[in-house]
Short mmCIF file of C-alpha atoms and ligand atoms in Angstrom, two decimals:
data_model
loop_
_atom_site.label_atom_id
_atom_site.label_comp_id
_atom_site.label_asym_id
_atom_site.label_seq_id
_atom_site.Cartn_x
_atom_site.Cartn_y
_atom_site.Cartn_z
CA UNK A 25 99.99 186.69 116.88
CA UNK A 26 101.60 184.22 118.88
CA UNK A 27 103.51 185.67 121.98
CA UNK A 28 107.59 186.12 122.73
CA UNK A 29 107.42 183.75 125.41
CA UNK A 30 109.96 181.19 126.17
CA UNK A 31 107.35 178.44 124.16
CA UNK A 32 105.99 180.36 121.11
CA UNK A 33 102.08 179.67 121.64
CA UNK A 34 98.70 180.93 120.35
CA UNK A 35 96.77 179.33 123.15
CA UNK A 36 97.70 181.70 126.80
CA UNK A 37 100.24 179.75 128.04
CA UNK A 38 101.07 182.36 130.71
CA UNK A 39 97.77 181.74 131.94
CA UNK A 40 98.08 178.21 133.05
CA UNK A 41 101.69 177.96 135.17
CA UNK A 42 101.36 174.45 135.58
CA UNK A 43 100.97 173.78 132.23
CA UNK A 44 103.53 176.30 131.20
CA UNK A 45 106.16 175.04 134.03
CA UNK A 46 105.32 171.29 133.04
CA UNK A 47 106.40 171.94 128.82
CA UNK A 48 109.12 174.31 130.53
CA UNK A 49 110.87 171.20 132.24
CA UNK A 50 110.03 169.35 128.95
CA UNK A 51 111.90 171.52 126.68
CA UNK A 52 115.42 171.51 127.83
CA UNK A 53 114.78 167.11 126.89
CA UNK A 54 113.09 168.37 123.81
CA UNK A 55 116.56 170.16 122.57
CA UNK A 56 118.72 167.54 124.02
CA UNK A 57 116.86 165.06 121.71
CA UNK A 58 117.15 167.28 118.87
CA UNK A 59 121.07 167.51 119.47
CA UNK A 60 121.36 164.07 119.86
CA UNK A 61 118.75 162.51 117.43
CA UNK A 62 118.81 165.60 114.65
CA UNK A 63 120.54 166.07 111.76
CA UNK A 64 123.88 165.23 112.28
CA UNK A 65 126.36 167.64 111.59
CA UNK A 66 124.25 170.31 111.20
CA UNK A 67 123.78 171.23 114.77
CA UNK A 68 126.06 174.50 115.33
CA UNK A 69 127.69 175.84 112.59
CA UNK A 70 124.98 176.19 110.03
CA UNK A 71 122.01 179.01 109.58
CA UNK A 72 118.96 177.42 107.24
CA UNK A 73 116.41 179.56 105.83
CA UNK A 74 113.56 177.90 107.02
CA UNK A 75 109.82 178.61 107.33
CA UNK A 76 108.69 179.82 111.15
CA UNK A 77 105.27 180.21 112.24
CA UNK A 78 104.42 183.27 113.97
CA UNK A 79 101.17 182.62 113.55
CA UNK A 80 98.00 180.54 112.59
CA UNK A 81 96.49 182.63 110.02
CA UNK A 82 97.91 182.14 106.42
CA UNK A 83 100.66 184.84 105.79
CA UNK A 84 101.75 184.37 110.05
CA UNK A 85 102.62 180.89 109.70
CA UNK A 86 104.53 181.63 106.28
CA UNK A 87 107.51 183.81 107.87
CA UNK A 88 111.13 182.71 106.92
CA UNK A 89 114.23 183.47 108.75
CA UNK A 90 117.64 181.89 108.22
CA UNK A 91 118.07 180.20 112.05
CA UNK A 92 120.71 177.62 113.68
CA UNK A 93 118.78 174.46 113.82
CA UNK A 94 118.61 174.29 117.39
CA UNK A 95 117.22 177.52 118.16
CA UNK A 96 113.90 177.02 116.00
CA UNK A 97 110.92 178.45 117.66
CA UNK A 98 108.93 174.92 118.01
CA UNK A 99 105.72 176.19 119.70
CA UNK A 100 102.34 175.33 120.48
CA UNK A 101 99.70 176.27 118.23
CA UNK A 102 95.66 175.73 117.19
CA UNK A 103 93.59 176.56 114.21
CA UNK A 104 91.19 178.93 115.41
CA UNK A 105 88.32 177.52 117.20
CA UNK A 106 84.97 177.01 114.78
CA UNK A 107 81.68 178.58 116.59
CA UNK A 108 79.57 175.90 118.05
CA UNK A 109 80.84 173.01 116.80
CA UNK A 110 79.06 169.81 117.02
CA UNK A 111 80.29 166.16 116.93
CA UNK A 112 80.53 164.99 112.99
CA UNK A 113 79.76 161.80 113.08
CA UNK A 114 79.02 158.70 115.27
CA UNK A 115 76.79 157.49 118.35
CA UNK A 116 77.21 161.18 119.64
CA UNK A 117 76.41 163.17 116.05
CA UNK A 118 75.07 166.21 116.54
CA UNK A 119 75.78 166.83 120.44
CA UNK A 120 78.61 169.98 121.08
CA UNK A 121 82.05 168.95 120.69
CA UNK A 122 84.20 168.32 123.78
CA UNK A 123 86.94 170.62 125.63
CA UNK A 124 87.73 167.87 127.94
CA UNK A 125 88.45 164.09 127.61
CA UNK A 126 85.58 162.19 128.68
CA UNK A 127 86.94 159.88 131.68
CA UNK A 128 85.66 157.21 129.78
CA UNK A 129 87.68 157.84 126.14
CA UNK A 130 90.97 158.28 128.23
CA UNK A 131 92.67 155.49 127.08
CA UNK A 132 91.94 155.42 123.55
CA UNK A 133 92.12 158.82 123.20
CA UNK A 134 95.80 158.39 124.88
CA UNK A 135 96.84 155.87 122.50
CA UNK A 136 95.61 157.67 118.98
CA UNK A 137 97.53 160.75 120.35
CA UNK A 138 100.96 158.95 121.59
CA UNK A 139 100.85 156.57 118.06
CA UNK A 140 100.66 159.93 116.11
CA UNK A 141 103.22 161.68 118.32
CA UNK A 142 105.79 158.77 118.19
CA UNK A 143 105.89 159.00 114.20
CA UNK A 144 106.85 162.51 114.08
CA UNK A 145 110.70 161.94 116.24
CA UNK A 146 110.69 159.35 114.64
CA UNK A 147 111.11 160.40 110.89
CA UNK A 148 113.87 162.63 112.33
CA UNK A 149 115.70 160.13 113.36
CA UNK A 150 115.40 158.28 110.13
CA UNK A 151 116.53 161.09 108.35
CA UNK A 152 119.25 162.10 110.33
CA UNK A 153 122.42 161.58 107.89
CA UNK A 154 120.47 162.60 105.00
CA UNK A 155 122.41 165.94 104.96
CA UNK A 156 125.66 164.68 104.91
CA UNK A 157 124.56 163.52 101.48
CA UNK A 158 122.33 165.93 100.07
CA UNK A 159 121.87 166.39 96.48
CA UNK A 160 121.65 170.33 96.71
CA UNK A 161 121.41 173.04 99.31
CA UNK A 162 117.77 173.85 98.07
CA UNK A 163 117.13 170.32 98.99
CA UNK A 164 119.34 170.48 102.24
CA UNK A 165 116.94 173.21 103.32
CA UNK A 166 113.90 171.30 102.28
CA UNK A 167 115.08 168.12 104.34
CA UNK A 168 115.41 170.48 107.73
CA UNK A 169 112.30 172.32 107.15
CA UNK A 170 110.60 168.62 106.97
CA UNK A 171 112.22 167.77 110.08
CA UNK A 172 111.79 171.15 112.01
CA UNK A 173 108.08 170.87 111.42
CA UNK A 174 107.87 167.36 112.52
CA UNK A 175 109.18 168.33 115.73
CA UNK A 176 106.70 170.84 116.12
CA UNK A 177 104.30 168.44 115.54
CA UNK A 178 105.82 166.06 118.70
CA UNK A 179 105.26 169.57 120.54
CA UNK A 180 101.95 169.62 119.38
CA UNK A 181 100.98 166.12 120.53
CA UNK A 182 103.17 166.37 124.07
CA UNK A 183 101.35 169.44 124.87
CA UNK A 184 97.61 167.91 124.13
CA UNK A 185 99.32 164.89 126.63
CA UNK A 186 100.40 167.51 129.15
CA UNK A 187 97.39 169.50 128.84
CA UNK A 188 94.39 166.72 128.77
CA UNK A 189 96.00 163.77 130.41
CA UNK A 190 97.65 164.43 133.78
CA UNK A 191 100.15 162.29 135.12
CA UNK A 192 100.28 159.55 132.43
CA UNK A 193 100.34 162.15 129.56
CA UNK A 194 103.71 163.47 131.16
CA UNK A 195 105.00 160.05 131.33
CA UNK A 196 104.00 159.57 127.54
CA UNK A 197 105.54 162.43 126.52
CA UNK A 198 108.94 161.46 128.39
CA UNK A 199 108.47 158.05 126.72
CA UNK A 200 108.33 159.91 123.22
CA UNK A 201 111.56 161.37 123.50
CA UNK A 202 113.36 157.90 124.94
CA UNK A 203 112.09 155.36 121.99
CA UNK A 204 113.99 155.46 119.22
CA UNK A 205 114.30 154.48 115.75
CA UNK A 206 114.82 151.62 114.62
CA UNK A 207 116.17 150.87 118.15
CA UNK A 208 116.19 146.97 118.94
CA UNK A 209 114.86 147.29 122.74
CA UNK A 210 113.28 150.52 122.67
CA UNK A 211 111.68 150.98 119.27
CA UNK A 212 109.22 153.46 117.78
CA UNK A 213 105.54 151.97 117.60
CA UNK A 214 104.98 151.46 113.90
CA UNK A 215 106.97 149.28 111.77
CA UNK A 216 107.48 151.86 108.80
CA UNK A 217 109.23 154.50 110.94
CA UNK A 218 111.77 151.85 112.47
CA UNK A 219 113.07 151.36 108.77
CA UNK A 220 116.08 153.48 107.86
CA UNK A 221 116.47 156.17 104.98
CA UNK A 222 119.55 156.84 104.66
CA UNK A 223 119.61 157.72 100.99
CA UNK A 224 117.80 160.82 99.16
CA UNK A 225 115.18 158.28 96.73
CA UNK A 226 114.33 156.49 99.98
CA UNK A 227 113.36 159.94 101.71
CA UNK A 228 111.22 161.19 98.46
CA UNK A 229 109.28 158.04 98.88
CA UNK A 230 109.27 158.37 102.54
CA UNK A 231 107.88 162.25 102.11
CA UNK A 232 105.78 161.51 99.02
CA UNK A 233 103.85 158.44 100.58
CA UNK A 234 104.33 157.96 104.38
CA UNK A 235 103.99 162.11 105.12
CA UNK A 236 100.78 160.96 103.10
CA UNK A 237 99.51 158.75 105.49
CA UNK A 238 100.15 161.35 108.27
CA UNK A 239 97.85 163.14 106.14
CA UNK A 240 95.07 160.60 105.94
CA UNK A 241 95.70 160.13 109.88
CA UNK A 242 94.95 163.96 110.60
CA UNK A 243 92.51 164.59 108.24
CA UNK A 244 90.31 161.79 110.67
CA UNK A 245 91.58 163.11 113.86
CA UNK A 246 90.52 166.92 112.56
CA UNK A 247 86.78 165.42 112.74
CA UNK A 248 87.86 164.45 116.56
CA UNK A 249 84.95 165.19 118.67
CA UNK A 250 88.00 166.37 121.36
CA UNK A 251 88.50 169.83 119.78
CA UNK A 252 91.78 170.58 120.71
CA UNK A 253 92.67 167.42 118.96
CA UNK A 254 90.57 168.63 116.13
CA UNK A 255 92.17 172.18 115.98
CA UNK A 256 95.61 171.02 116.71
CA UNK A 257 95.64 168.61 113.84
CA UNK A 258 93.87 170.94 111.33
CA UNK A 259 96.91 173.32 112.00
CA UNK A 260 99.84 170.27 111.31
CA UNK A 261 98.18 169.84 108.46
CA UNK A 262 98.64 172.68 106.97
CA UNK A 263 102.68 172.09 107.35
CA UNK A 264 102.04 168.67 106.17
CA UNK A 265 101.41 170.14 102.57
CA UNK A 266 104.75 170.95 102.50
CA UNK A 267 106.48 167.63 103.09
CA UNK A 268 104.20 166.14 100.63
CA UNK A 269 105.58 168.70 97.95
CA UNK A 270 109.01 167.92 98.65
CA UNK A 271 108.07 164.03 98.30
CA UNK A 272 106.38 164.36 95.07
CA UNK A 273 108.52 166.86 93.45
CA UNK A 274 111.44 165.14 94.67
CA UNK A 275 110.70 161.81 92.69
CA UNK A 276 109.58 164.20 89.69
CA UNK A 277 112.94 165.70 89.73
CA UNK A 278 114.56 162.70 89.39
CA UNK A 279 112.22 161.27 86.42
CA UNK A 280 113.01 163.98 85.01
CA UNK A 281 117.01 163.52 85.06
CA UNK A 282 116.47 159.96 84.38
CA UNK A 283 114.72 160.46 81.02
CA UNK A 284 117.05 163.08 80.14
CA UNK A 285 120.34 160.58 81.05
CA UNK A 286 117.88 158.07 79.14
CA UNK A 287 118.05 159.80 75.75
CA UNK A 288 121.73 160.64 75.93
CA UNK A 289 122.70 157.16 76.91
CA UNK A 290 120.68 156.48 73.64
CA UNK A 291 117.46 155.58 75.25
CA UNK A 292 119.26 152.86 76.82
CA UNK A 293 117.41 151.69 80.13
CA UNK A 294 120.96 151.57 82.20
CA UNK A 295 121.25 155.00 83.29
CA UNK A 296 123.17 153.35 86.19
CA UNK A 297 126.38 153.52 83.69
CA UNK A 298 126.21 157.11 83.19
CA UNK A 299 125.36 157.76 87.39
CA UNK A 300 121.29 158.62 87.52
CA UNK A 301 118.55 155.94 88.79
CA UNK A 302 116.77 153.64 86.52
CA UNK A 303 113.38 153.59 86.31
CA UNK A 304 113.07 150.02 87.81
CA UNK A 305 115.14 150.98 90.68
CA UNK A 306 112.50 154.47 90.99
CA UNK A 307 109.66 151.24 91.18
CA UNK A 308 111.08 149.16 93.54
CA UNK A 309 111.62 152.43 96.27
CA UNK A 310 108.03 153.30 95.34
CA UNK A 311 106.80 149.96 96.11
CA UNK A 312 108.07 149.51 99.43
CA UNK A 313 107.39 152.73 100.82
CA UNK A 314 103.99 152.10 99.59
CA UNK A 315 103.14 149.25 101.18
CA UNK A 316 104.59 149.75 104.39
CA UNK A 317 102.30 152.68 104.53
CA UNK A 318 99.83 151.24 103.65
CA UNK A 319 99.74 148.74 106.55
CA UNK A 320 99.88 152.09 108.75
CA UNK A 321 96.50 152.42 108.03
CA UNK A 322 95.76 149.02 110.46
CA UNK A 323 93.93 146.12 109.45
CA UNK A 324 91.34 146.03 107.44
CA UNK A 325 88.69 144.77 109.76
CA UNK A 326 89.27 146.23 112.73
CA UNK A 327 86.80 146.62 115.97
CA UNK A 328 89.44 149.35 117.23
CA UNK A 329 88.40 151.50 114.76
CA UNK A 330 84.79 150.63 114.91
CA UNK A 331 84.91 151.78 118.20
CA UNK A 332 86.92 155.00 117.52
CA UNK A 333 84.18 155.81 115.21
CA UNK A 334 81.61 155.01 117.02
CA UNK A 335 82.55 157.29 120.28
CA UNK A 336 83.62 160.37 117.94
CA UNK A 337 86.92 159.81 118.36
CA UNK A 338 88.44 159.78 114.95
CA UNK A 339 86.14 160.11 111.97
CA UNK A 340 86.89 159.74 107.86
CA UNK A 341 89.35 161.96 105.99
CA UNK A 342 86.68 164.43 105.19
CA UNK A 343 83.34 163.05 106.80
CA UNK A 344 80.77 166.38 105.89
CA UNK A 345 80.88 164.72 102.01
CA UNK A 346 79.49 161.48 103.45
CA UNK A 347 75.99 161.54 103.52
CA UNK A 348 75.75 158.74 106.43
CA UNK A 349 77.58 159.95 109.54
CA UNK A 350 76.01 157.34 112.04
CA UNK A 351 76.76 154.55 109.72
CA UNK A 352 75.09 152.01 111.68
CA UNK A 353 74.10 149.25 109.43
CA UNK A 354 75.46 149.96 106.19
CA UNK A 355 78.19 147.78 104.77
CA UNK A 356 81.04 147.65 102.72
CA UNK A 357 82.44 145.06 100.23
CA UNK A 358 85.86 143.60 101.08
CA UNK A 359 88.48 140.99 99.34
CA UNK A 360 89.02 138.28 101.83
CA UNK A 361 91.59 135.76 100.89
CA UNK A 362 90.45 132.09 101.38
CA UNK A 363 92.42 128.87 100.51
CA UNK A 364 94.43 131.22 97.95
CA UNK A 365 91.06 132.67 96.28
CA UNK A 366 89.76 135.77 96.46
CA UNK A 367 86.56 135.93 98.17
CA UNK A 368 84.11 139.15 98.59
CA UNK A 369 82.25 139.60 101.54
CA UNK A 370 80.31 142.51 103.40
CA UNK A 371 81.58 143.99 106.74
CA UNK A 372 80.39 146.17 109.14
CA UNK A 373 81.10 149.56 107.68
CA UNK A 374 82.16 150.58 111.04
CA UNK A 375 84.77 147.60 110.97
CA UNK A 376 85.86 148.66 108.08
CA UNK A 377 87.01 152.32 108.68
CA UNK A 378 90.84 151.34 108.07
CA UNK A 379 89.59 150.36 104.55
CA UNK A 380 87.96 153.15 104.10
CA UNK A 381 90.80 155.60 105.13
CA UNK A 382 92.82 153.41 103.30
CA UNK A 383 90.68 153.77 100.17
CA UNK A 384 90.98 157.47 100.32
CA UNK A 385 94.67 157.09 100.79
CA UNK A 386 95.01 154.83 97.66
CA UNK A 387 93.19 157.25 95.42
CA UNK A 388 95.86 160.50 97.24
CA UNK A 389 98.57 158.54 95.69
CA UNK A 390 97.39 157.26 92.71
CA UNK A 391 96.87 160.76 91.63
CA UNK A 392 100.49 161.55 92.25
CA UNK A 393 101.29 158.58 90.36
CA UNK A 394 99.77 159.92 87.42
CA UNK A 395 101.58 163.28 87.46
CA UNK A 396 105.05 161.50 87.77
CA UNK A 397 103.67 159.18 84.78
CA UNK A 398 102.90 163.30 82.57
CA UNK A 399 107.11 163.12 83.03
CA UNK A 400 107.76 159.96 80.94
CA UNK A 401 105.02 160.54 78.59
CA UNK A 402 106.74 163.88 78.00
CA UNK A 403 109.86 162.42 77.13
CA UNK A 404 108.07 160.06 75.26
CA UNK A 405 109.21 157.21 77.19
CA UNK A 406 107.29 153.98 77.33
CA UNK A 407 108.06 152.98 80.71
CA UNK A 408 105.13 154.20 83.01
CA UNK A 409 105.52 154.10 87.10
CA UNK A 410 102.38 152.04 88.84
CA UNK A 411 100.76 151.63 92.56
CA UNK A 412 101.41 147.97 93.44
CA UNK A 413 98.32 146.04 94.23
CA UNK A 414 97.14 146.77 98.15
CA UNK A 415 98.02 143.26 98.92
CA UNK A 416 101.88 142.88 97.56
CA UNK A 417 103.89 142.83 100.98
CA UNK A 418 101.60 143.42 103.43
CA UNK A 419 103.21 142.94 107.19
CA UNK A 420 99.69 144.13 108.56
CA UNK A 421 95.92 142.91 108.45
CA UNK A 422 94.71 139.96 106.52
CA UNK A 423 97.22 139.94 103.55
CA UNK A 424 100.19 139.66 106.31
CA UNK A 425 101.39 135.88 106.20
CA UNK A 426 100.45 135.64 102.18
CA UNK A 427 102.57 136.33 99.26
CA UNK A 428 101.55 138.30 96.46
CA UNK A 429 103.37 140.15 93.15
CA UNK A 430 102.72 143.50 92.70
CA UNK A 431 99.54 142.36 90.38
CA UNK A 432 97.90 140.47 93.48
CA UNK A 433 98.88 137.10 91.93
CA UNK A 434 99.46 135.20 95.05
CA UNK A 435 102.66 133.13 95.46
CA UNK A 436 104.40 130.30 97.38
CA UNK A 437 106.22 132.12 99.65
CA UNK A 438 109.32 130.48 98.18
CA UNK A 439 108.65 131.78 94.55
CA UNK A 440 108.31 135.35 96.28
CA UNK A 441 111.59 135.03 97.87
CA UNK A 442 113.09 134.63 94.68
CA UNK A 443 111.47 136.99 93.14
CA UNK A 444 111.43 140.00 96.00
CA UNK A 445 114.28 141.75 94.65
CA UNK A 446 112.41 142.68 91.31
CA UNK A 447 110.56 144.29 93.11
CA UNK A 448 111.94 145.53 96.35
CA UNK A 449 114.98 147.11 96.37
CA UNK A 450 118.27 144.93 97.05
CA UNK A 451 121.16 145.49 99.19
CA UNK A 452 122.92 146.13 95.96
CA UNK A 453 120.48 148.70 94.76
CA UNK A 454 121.15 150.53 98.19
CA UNK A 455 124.50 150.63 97.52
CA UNK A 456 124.66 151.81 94.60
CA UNK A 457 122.42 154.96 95.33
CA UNK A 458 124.56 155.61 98.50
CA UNK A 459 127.27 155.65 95.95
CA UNK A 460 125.88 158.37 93.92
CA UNK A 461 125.41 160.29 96.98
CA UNK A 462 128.48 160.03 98.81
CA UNK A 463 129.97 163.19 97.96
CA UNK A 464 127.23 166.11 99.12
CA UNK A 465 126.53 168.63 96.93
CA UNK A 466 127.01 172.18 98.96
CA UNK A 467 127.72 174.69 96.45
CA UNK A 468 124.40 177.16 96.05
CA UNK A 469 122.81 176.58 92.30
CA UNK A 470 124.57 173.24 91.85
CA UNK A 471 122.70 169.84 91.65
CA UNK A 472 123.67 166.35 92.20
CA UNK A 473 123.91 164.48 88.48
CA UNK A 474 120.85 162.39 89.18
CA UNK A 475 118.28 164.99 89.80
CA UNK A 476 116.77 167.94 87.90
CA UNK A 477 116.76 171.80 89.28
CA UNK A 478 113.47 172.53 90.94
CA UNK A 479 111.55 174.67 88.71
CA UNK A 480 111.18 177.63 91.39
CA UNK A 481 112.87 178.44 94.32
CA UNK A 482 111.76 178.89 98.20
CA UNK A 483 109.69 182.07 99.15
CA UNK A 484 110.08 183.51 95.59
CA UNK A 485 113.90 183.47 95.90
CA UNK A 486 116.34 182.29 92.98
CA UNK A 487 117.26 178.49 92.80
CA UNK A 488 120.62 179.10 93.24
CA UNK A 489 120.01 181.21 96.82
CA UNK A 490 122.60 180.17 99.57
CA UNK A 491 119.74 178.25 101.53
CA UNK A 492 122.00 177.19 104.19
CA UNK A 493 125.13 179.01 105.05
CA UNK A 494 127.90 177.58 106.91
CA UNK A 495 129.17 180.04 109.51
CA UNK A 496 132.95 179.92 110.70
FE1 FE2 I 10 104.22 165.23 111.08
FE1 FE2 I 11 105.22 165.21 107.75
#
């Protein structure tokens, strides 16, 4: 059980006062960042029935209690430690994992934890006005428990920064609350959590394919060789689950509603007339959240990542069912793009470790794909939803600086300004969702007119629970 300290923790805080004093001066910044940066309105008057760990094992960490936002009990906490652990995979394969940073890994091993750390403010601050606007209060709740949890995760990478990197780590973990979103001078590191969501299909996609990525990011850090790194990220991921959930069930709600407004509009494709989202609209928001996550996974030949791999730093999403975990001379086949042809040619595997995360990311969400695609075949619609090709606007690695449709057809980059908005969304298509949402939907057991019910409620309870309540 985690202790009733001032920073919930499973890992004997008390017994380290630095430490403790150190994430003690941090958290008073911590809350004023929440205030500030949070969701907006929902600050002070409002109790959510949200999910709290209280501990690591699986029925601690599933404990709900309706709390005011602020006064969530973000704490520090580890998956159990695994007995004699040895490095996965690597030049060090085989050697026992480390408890300390190696003087020499400092810097990257800095960088891989700050990059992570500054996504997970970040997506707060994205989705900041997103309750002003919410569809339902089952879906207000699910919005805050997204963003509660991402929090803790900024907890759990400030306190690896405090913990394993001194003076610079503190300075990091200042820096983490002072960039923001989407912020001209100071933004956050990667591109896709600078972009805004400020309506509900946007923060599906977001949750369905970007939490995805932070998926496919912790799976390969849970290999780390640093175990707390490992056994810090093998605990966010449990919480990442969740976000994932809301993503894809999110966008399955809405097919659902869509084919439904479909057959009473008499299978007409404009929905728009009768207020739900139209499948191409659905396509384009799928697209772009797509791609920009994919080009979180860096470029596809990469000697960063060579070199992450190489010093046991951060490994494949699940590395024991390789069968090579040196991979020292093996290869792997890659589409290089030469005077507008594709061209295949072998790379060193160990280059190539964005690709291969990558690959295991594509395969996540084509799976996902296919269950939204069981919703229109149910209906007995025609129209089917698709992955665009991993080239189609690509702002990282070697596709960057080409044009391509969603087939992989390249283009002159004029023809794909003309054509973008088929398959990005428009200003217009913005709009018009921020229309639909503009009056929130607060009343318990009510749902916005462009999305289905959920099927089940939260922790067993009814759909139509009072999953926030205002207080007066
Ligand atoms: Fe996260
Ligand atoms: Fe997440």
């Amino acid at each position: 059980m985690i202790s009733a300290e001032k920073i919930p923790n499973n890992v004997n805080l008390s017994s380290n006062k630095r430490l403790q004093r150190a994430l003690e001066h941090w958290q008073p910044k911590y809350i004023q960042w929440w205030r500030d940066m949070g969701p907006q309105g929902f600050q002070d008057y409002h109790q959510v029935y949200v999910r709290t760990a209280v501990s690591v094992d699986p029925d601690g960490w599933a404990h709900f209690e309706f709390v005011k936002l602020p006064e969530y009990r973000w704490g520090i906490f580890l998956a159990d430690p695994v007995h004699d652990r040895r490095i996965g995979f690597g030049d060090f394969f085989g050697q026992p994992v480390w408890h300390e940073v190696p003087g020499e890994f400092r810097n990257q091993l800095r960088r891989l934890i700050v990059t992570q750390g500054d996504t997970e403010p970040a997506s707060v601050e994205q989705q900041r006005w997103l309750g002003q606007r919410c569809p339902s209060l089952y879906d207000l709740r699910n919005l805050f428990q997204v963003n509660v949890e991402e929090g803790r995760h900024l907890w759990a990478m400030v306190y690896l920064l405090h913990s394993y990197f001194g003076r610079d780590g503190r300075d990091e973990a200042e820096e983490l609350l002072e960039r923001q979103s989407g912020n001209r001078d100071k933004p956050r590191i990667l591109e896709a959590f600078n972009e805004p969501i400020d309506n509900w299909l946007d923060f599906f996609m977001f949750t369905m394919f970007t939490d995805r990525d932070g998926k496919s990011q912790l799976m390969s850090l849970s290999e780390s060789s640093l175990d707390p790194l490992s056994r810090t990220t093998r605990f966010m991921l449990t919480e990442e689950a969740h976000h994932m959930f809301v993503g894809e069930t999110g966008v399955a709600r809405i097919l659902e509603r869509t084919c439904q407004l479909m057959k009473q509009a008499g299978y007409s494709e404009d929905v728009r007339k009768i207020g739900g989202i139209d499948i191409p609209t659905i396509q384009k928001h799928l697209n772009q959240w797509f791609s920009l996550s994919l080009d979180l996974h860096g470029g596809e030949v990469s000697s960063n990542a060579a070199s992450y791999f190489a010093n046991g730093l951060k490994g494949r999403a699940k590395e024991e069912t390789f069968e090579d975990h040196i991979v020292k001379n093996a290869h792997y086949t890659m589409e290089f793009f030469e005077e507008g042809k594709p061209v295949a040619k072998e790379v060193l595997m160990r280059n190539a470790m964005n690709e291969v995360l990558r690959d295991w990311y594509v395969g996540d969400c084509a799976a996902g794909v296919t269950r939204w695609n069981k919703i229109l075949e149910r209906h007995g619609m025609s129209d089917r939803l698709r992955l665009p090709d991993r080239k189609f606007n690509r702002h990282i690695g070697m596709y960057s600086g080409f044009y391509f449709d969603p087939n992989g057809v390249p283009l002159a980059k004029e023809e794909f300004e003309k054509r973008k908005y088929e398959w990005l969304p428009s200003a217009a298509d913005s709009e018009y969702l921020l229309s639909i949402m503009a009056q929130p939907v607060y009343e318990p057991g009510k749902f916005a007119n462009y999305i289905a019910p959920p099927r089940r409620g939260i922790n067993q309870l009814p759909i139509d629970f009072e999953y926030v309540r205002t207080e007066s």
